[in-house]
CSV table of C-alpha atoms in Angstrom, one decimal:
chain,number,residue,atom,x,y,z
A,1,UNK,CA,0.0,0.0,0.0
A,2,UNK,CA,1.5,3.5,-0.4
A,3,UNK,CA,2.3,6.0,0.3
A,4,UNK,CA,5.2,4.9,2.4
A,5,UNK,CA,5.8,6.8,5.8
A,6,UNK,CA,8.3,6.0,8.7
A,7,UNK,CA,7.7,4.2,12.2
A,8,UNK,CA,9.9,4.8,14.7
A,9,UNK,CA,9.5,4.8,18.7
A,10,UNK,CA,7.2,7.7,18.7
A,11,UNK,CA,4.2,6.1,17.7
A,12,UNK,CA,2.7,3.6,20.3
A,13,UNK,CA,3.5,-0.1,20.3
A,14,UNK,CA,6.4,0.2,18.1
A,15,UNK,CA,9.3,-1.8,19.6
A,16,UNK,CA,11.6,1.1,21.9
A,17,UNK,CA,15.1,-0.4,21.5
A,18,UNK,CA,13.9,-0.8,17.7
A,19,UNK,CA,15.5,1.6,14.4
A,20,UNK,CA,13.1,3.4,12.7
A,21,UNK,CA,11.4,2.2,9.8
A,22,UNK,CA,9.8,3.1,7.0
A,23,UNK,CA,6.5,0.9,6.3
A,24,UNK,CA,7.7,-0.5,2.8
A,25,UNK,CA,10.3,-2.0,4.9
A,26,UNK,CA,8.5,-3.5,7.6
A,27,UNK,CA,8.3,-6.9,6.1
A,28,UNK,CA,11.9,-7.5,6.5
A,29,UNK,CA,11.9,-6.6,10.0
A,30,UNK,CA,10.8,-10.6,10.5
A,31,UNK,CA,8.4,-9.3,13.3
A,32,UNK,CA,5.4,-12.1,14.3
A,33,UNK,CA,2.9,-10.7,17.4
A,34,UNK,CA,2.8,-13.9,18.8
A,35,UNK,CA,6.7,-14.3,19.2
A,36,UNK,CA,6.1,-10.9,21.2
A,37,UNK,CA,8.0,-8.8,19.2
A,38,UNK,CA,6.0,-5.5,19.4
A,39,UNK,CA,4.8,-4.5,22.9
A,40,UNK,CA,1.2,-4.6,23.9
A,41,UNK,CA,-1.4,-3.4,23.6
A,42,UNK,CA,-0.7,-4.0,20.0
A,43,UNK,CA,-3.7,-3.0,17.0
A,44,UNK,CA,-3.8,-5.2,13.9
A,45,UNK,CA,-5.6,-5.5,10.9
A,46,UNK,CA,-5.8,-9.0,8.6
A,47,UNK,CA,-4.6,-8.3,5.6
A,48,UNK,CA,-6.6,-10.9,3.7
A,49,UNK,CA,-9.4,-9.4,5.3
A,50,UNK,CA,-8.8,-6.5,4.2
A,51,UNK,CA,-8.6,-7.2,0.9
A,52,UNK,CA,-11.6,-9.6,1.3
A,53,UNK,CA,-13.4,-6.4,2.3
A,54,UNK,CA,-12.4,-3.9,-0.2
A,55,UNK,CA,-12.9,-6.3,-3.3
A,56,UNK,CA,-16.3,-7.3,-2.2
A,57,UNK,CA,-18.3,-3.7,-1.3
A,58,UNK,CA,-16.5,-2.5,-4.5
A,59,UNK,CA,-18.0,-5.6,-6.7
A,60,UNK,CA,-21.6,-5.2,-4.3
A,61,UNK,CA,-21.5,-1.0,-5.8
A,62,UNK,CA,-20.7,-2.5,-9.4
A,63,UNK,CA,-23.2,-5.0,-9.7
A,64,UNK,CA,-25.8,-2.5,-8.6
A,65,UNK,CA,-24.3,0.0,-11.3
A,66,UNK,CA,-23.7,2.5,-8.9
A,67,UNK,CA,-20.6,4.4,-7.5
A,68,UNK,CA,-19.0,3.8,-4.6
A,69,UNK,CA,-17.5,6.8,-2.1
A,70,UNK,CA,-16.1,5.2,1.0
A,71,UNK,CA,-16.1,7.4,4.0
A,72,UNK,CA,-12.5,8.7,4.9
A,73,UNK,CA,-13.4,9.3,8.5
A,74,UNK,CA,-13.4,5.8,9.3
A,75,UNK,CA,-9.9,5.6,9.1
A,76,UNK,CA,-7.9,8.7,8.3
A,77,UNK,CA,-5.5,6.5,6.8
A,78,UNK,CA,-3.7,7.7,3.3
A,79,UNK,CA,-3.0,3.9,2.9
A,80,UNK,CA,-6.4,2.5,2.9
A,81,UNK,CA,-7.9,5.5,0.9
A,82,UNK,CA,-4.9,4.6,-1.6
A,83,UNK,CA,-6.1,0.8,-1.6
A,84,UNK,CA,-10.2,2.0,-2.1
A,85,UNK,CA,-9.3,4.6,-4.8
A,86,UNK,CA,-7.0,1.3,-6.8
A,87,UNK,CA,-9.3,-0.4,-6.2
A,88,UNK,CA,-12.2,1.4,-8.2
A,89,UNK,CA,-13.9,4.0,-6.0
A,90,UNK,CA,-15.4,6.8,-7.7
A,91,UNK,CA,-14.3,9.1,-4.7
A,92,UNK,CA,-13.8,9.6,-0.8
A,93,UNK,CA,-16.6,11.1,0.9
A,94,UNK,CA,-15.0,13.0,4.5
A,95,UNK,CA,-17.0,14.9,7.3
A,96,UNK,CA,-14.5,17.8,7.4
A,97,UNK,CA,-12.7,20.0,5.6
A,98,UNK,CA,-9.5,18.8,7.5
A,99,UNK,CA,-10.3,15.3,6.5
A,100,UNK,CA,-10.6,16.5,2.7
A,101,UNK,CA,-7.1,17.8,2.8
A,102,UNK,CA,-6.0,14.1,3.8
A,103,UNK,CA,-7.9,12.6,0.9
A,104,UNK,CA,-6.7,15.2,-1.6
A,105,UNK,CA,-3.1,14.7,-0.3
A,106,UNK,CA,-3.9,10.8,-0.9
A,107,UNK,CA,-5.0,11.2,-4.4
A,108,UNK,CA,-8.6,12.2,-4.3
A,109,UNK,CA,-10.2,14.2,-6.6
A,110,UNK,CA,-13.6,13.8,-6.1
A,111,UNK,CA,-15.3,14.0,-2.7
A,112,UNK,CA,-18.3,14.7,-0.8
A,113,UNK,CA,-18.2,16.0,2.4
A,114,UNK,CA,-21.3,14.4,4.0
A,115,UNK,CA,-21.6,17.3,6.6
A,116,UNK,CA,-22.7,21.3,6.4
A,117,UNK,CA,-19.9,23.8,5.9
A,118,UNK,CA,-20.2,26.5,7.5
A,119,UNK,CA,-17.1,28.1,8.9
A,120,UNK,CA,-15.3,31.0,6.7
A,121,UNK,CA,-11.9,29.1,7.9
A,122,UNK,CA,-13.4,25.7,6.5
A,123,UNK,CA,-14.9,28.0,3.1
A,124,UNK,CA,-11.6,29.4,3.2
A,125,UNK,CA,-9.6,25.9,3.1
A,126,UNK,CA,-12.2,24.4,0.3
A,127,UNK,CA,-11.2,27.6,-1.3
A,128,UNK,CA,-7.7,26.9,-1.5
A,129,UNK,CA,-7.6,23.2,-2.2
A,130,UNK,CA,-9.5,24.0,-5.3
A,131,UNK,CA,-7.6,26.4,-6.1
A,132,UNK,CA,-4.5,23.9,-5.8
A,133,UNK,CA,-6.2,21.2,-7.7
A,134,UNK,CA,-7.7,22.1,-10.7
A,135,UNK,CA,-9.1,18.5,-11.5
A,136,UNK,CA,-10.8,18.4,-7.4
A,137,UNK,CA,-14.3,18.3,-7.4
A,138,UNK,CA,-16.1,18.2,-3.9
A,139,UNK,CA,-19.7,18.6,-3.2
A,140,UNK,CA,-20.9,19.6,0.6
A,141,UNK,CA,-24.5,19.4,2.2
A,142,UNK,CA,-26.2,22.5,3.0
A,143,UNK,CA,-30.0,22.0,5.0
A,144,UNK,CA,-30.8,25.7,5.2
A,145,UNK,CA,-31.2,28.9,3.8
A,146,UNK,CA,-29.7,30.5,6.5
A,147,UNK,CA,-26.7,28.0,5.9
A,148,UNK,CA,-26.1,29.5,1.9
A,149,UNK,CA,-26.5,32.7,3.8
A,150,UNK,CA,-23.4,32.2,5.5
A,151,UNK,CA,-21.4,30.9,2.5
A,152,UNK,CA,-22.7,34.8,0.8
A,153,UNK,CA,-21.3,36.2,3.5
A,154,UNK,CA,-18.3,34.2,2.7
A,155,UNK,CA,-18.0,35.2,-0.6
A,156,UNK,CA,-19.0,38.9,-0.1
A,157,UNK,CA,-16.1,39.1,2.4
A,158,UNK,CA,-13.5,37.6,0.0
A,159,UNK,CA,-14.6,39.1,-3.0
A,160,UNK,CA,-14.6,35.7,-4.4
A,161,UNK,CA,-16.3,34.4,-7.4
A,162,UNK,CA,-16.4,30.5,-6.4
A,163,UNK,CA,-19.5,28.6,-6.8
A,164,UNK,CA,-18.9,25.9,-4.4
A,165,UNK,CA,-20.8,22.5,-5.6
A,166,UNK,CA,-23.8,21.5,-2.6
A,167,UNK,CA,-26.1,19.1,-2.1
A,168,UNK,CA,-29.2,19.5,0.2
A,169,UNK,CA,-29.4,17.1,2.9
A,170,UNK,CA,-32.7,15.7,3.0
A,171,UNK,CA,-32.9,14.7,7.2
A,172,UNK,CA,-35.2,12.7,9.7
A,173,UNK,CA,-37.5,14.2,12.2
A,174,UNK,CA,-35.7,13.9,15.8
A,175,UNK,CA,-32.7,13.0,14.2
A,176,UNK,CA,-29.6,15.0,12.9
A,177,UNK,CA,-29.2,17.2,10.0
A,178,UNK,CA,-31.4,18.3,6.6
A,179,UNK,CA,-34.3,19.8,5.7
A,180,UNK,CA,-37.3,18.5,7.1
A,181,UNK,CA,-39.6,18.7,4.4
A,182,UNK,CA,-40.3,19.1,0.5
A,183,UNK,CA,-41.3,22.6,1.1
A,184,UNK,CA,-38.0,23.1,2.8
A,185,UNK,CA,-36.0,21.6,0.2
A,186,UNK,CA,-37.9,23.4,-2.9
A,187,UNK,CA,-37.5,26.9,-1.1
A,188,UNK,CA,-33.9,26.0,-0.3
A,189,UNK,CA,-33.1,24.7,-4.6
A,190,UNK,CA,-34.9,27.5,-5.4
A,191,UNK,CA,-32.3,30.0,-3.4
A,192,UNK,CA,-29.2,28.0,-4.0
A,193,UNK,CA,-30.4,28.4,-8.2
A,194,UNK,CA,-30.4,32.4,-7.5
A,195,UNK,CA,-27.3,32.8,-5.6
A,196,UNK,CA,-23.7,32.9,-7.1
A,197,UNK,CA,-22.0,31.4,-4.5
A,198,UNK,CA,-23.2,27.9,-4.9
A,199,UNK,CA,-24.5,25.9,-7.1
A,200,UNK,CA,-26.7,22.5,-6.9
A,201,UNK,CA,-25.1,19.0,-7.4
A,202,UNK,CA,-28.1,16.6,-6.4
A,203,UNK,CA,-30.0,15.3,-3.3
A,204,UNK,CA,-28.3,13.4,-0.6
A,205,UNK,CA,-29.5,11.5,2.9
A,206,UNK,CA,-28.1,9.5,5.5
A,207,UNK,CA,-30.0,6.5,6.8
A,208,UNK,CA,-28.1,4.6,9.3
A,209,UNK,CA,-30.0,6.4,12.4
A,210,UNK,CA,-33.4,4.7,11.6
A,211,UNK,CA,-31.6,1.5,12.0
A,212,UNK,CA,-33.0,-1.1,14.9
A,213,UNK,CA,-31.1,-4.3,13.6
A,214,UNK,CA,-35.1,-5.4,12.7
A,215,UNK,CA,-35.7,-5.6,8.9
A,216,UNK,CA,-39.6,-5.6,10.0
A,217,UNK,CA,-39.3,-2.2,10.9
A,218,UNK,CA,-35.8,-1.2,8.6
A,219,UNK,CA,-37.1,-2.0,5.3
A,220,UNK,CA,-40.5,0.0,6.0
A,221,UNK,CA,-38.5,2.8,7.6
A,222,UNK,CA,-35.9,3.7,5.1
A,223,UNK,CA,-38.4,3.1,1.7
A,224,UNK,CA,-40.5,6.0,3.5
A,225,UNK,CA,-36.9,8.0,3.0
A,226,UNK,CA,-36.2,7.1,0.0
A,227,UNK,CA,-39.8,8.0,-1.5
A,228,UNK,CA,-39.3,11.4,0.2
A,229,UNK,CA,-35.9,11.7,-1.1
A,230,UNK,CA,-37.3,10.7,-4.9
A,231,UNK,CA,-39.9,13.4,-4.3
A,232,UNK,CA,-37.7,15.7,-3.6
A,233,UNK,CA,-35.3,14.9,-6.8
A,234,UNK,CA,-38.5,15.3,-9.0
A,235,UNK,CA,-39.8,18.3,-7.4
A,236,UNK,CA,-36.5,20.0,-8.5
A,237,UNK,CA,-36.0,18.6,-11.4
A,238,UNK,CA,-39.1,19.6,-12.8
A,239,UNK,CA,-38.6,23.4,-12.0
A,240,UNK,CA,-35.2,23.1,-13.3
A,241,UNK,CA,-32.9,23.1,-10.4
A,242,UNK,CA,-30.7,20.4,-11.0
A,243,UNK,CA,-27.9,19.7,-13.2
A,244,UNK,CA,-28.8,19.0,-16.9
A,245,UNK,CA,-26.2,16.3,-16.9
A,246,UNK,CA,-26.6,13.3,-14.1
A,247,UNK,CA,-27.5,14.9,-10.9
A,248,UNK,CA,-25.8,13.1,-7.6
A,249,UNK,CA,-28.0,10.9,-5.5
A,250,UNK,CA,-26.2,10.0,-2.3
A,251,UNK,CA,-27.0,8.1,0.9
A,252,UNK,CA,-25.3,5.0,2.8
A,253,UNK,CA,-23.8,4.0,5.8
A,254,UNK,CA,-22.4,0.5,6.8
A,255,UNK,CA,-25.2,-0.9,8.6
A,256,UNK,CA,-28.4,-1.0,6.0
A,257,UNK,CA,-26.9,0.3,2.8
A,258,UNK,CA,-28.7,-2.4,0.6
A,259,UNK,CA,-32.0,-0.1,1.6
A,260,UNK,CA,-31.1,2.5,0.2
A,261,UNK,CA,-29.8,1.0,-3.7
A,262,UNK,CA,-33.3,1.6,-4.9
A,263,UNK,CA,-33.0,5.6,-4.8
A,264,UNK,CA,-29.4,5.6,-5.5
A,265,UNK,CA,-30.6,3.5,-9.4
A,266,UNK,CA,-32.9,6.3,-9.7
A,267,UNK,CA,-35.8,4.4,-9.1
A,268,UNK,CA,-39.1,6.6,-9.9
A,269,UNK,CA,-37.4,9.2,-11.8
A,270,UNK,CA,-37.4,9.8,-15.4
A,271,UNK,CA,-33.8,10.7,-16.4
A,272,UNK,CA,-30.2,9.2,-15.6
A,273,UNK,CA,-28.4,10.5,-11.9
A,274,UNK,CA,-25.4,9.6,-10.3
A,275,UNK,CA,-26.1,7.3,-7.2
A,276,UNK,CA,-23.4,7.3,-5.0
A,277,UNK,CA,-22.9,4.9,-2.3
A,278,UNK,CA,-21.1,6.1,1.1
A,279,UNK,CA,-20.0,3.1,3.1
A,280,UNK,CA,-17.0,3.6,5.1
A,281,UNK,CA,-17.1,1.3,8.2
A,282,UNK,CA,-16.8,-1.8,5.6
A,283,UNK,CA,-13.1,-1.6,5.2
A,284,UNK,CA,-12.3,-3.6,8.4
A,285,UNK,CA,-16.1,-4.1,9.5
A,286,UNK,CA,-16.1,-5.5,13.1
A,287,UNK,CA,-16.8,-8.2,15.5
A,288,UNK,CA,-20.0,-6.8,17.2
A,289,UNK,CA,-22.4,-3.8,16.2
A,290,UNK,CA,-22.2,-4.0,11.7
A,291,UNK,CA,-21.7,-8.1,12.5
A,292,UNK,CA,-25.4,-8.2,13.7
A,293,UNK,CA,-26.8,-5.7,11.0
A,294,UNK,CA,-24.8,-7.4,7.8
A,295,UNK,CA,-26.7,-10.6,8.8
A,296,UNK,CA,-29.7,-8.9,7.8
A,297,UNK,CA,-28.1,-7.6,4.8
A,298,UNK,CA,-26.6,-11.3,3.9
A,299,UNK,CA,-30.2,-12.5,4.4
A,300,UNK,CA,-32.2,-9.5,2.6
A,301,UNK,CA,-29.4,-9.9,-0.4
A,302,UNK,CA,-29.8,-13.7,-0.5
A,303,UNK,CA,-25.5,-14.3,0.0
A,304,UNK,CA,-24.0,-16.5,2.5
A,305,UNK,CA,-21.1,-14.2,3.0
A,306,UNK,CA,-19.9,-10.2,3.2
A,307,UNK,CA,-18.0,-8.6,4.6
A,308,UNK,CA,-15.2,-9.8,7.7
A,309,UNK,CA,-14.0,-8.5,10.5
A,310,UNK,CA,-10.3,-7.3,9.8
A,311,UNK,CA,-9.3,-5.3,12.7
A,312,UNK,CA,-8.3,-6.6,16.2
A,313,UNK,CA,-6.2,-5.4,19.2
A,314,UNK,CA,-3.7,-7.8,21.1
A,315,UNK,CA,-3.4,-7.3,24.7
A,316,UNK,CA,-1.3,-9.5,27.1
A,317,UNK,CA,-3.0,-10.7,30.2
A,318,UNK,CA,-0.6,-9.3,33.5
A,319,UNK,CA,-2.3,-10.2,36.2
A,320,UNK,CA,-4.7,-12.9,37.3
A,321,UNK,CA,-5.7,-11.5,41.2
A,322,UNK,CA,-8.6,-13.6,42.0
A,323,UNK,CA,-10.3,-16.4,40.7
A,324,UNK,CA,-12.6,-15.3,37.4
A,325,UNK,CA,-10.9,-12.1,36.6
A,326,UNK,CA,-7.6,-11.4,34.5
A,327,UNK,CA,-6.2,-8.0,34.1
A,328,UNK,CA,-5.3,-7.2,30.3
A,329,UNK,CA,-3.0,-4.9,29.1
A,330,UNK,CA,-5.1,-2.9,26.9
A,331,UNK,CA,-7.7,-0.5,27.8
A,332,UNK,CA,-10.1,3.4,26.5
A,333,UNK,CA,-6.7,4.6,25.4
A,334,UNK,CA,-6.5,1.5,22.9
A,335,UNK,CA,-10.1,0.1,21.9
A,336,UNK,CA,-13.7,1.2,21.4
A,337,UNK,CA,-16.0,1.5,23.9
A,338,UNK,CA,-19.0,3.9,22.4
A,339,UNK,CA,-20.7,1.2,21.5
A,340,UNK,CA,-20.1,-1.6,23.6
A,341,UNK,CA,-17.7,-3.3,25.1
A,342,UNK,CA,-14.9,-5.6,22.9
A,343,UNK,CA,-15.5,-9.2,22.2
A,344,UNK,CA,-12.6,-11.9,23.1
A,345,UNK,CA,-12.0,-13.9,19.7
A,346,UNK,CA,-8.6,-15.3,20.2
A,347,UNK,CA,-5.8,-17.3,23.2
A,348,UNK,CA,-2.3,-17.4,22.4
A,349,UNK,CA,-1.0,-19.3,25.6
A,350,UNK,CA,2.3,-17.7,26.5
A,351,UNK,CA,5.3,-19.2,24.3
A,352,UNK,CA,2.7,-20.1,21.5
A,353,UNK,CA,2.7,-19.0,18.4
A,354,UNK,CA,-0.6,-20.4,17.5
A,355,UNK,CA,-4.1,-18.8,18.4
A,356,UNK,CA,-6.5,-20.9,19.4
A,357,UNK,CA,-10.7,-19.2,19.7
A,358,UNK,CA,-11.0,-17.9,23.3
A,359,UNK,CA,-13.7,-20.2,25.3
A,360,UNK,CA,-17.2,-18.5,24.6
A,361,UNK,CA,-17.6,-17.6,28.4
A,362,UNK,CA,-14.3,-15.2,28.1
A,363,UNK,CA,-16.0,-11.9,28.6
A,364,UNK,CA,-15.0,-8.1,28.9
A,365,UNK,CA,-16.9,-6.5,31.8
A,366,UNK,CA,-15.0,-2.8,31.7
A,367,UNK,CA,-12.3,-0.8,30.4
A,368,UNK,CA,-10.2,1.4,32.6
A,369,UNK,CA,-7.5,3.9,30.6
A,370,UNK,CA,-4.8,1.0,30.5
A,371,UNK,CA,-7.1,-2.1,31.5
A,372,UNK,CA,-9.9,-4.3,30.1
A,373,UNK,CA,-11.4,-6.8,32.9
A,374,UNK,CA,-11.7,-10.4,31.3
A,375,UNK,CA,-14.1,-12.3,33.2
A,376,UNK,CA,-14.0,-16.1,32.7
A,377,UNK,CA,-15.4,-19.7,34.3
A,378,UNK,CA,-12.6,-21.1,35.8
A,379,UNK,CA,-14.1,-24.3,34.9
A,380,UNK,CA,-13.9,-23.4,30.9
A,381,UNK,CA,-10.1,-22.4,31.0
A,382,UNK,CA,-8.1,-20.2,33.3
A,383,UNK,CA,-5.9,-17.6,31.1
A,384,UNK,CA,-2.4,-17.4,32.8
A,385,UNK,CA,0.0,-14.2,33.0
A,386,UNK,CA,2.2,-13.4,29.5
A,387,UNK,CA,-0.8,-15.0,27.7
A,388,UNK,CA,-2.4,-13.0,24.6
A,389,UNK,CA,-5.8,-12.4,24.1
A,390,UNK,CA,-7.5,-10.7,21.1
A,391,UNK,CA,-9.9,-8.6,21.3
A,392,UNK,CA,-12.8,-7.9,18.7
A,393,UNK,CA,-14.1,-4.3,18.7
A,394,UNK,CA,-17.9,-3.2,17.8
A,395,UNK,CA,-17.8,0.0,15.3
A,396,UNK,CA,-14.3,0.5,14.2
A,397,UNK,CA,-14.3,4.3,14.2
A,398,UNK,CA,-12.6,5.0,17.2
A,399,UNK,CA,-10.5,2.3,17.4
A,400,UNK,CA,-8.6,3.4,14.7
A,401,UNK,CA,-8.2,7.4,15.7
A,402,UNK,CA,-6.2,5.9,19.2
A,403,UNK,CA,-3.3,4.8,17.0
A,404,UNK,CA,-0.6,6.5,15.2
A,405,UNK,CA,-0.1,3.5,13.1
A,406,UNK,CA,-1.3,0.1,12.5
A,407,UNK,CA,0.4,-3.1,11.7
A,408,UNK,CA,-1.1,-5.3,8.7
A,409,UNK,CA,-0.4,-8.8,9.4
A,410,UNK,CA,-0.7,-12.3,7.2
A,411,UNK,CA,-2.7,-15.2,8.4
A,412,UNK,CA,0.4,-16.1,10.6
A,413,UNK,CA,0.6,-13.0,12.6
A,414,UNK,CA,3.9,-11.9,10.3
A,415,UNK,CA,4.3,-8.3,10.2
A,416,UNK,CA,4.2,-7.4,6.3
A,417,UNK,CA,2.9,-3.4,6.0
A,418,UNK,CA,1.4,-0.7,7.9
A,419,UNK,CA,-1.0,2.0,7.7
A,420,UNK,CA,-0.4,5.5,9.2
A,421,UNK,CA,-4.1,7.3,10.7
A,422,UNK,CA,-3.9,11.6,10.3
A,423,UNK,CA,-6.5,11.9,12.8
């Protein structure tokens, strides 16, 4: 994966007494995790995983005949956008300016910042990395009229004559951003076609918060968002507020993104737009949260397999103080927690270099900064100090922005590349 970057003993579970390295290089360092030659807490990902991963959501977008933006945040890593853009993406999509600049530094240049912009310091940074790029093209959401106001203000102030590219956000009663209703959006297409500092790209939603891992009441939920959404998309078409050349549909998390193909094939409209599909936790999916919901999605799509879970974090057990509970060496500092709390999926007895499933009754009951509590039946196994246990993590997001760097490993726990994060 490029681009390259150097490692040294700056960064967080890279080996102290160690030279620096760059990450092209890595492979030749010889390092396996389970001969304990990185200190723990150590994160991983799988690179056949990985690749699993990327191949397959790429192949789901191109069989649906629609493009495929993965979202940057996810991982912030100039690697893995590197890998999604070789690998066929149509762009990155970001929640930040900041996180654009990433993306363009990584090779993007198309984006869509699935978020309002707002700031003059974030107009002004769009500003200039369109200016620096002439082939960039980024769209961001706006939900209000007050909201293009701002951006006037923007340009007034700078005397600019940029027409940044939008897309309103159609939203969800009780929930985040967008415009509540058609009446909204019209009034909003019809400002945005009168003002010369934007100019309108398509519709776009988001529909991951109606989610209740319960296709009885997902599939019902998100075709009432799509129909709006259409509505919407003829509404301003017919008054002539989109582009004359494939207007962008956008919407999708990681979660139920199969819901929302329909709207982004243009279903119910009479001319050809640009469905784009915004997926970003798929990359290394996860061991808890997207595991349940892409069950639904394996059964709704009729597959038997998706997507797998490619990132874990190592920890070494350090203290057994009573009977049921170990002490591991990994804690908030190193692992998710917003969801819930990580699964044990692997036991590497100390001196091993095999991993072995951890017993099903291995549990975490809490994180402190540097500690997870592993609760276990001493009758299923008892897990000894200098063992290593991996841990499974449920929504991948904040895993990755706790590490500097992260190791890619083969199927044998060999070191052979590594991602940097730019969080």
């Amino acid at each position: 994966m490029q681009p390259d970057f150097l490692i040294d003993a700056r960064s967080k579970s890279y080996p102290l007494a160690a030279a620096p390295t760059q990450a092209s290089a890595l492979a030749a360092r010889g390092w396996n995790v389970l001969r304990d030659d990185l200190p723990y807490p150590l994160a991983v990902i799988r690179q056949s995983a990985l690749a699993h991963n990327a191949r397959w959501m790429q192949d789901y977008a191109a069989r649906r005949q629609i493009q495929f933006a993965p979202h940057g945040k996810t991982t912030m890593s100039p690697q893995l956008f590197d890998l999604q853009l070789q690998g066929g993406a149509w762009g990155l999509t970001f929640a930040t300016i900041f996180q654009l600049a990433v993306g363009v530094e990584a090779g993007a240049r198309r984006a869509i910042i699935a978020n309002q912009v707002v700031a003059p310091a974030d107009l002004d940074g769009l500003d200039a990395l369109l200016s620096q790029h002439a082939d960039l093209r980024v769209w961001f959401l706006v939900d209000s009229i007050s909201q293009l106001r701002c951006i006037e203000d923007w340009s007034r102030a700078r005397n600019s004559a940029r027409r940044f590219d939008v897309l309103i956000e159609v939203g969800i009663s009780g929930q985040r951003t967008g415009v509540r209703s058609q009446e909204e959006a019209l009034a909003l297409a019809q400002a945005i076609h009168a003002s010369g500092s934007a100019q309108l790209g398509g519709i776009e939603c988001y529909e991951g918060g109606l989610t209740q891992c319960d296709s009885a009441h997902d599939i019902p939920a998100v075709a009432e968002l799509v129909r709006r959404v259409v509505e919407i998309a003829k509404a301003c078409d017919a008054q002539g507020l989109l582009p004359e050349e494939a207007p962008i549909l956008s919407a999708g998390g990681s979660a139920i993104f199969d819901l929302v193909v329909p709207l982004l094939q243009g279903a119910g409209l009479s001319r050809a737009f640009t469905g784009v599909l915004r997926s970003g936790c798929y990359i290394t999916h996860d061991h808890g949260n997207y595991r349940r919901l892409l069950k639904l999605v394996e059964q709704r799509e009729g597959v038997d397999e998706s997507l797998q879970a490619a990132l874990e974090v190592w920890a070494m057990v350090q203290s057994v103080p009573e009977p049921g509970l170990a002490l591991l060496t990994c804690g908030r500092r190193d692992i998710s927690y917003d969801l819930e709390m990580p699964s044990v999926q692997r036991h590497a007895p100390r001196g091993s270099q095999a991993a072995q499933p951890a017993p099903a009754g291995w549990t975490i009951s809490a994180l402190n900064d540097q500690h997870a509590y592993l609760r276990f039946d001493p009758a299923q196994g008892v897990p000894a100090v200098g063992d290593r246990i991996a841990l499974g993590i449920s929504h991948p997001c904040t895993t990755f922005d706790k590490w500097r760097w992260i190791p890619v490993v083969d199927d044998a726990w060999n070191l052979v590349d590594a991602i940097e994060t730019r969080f």
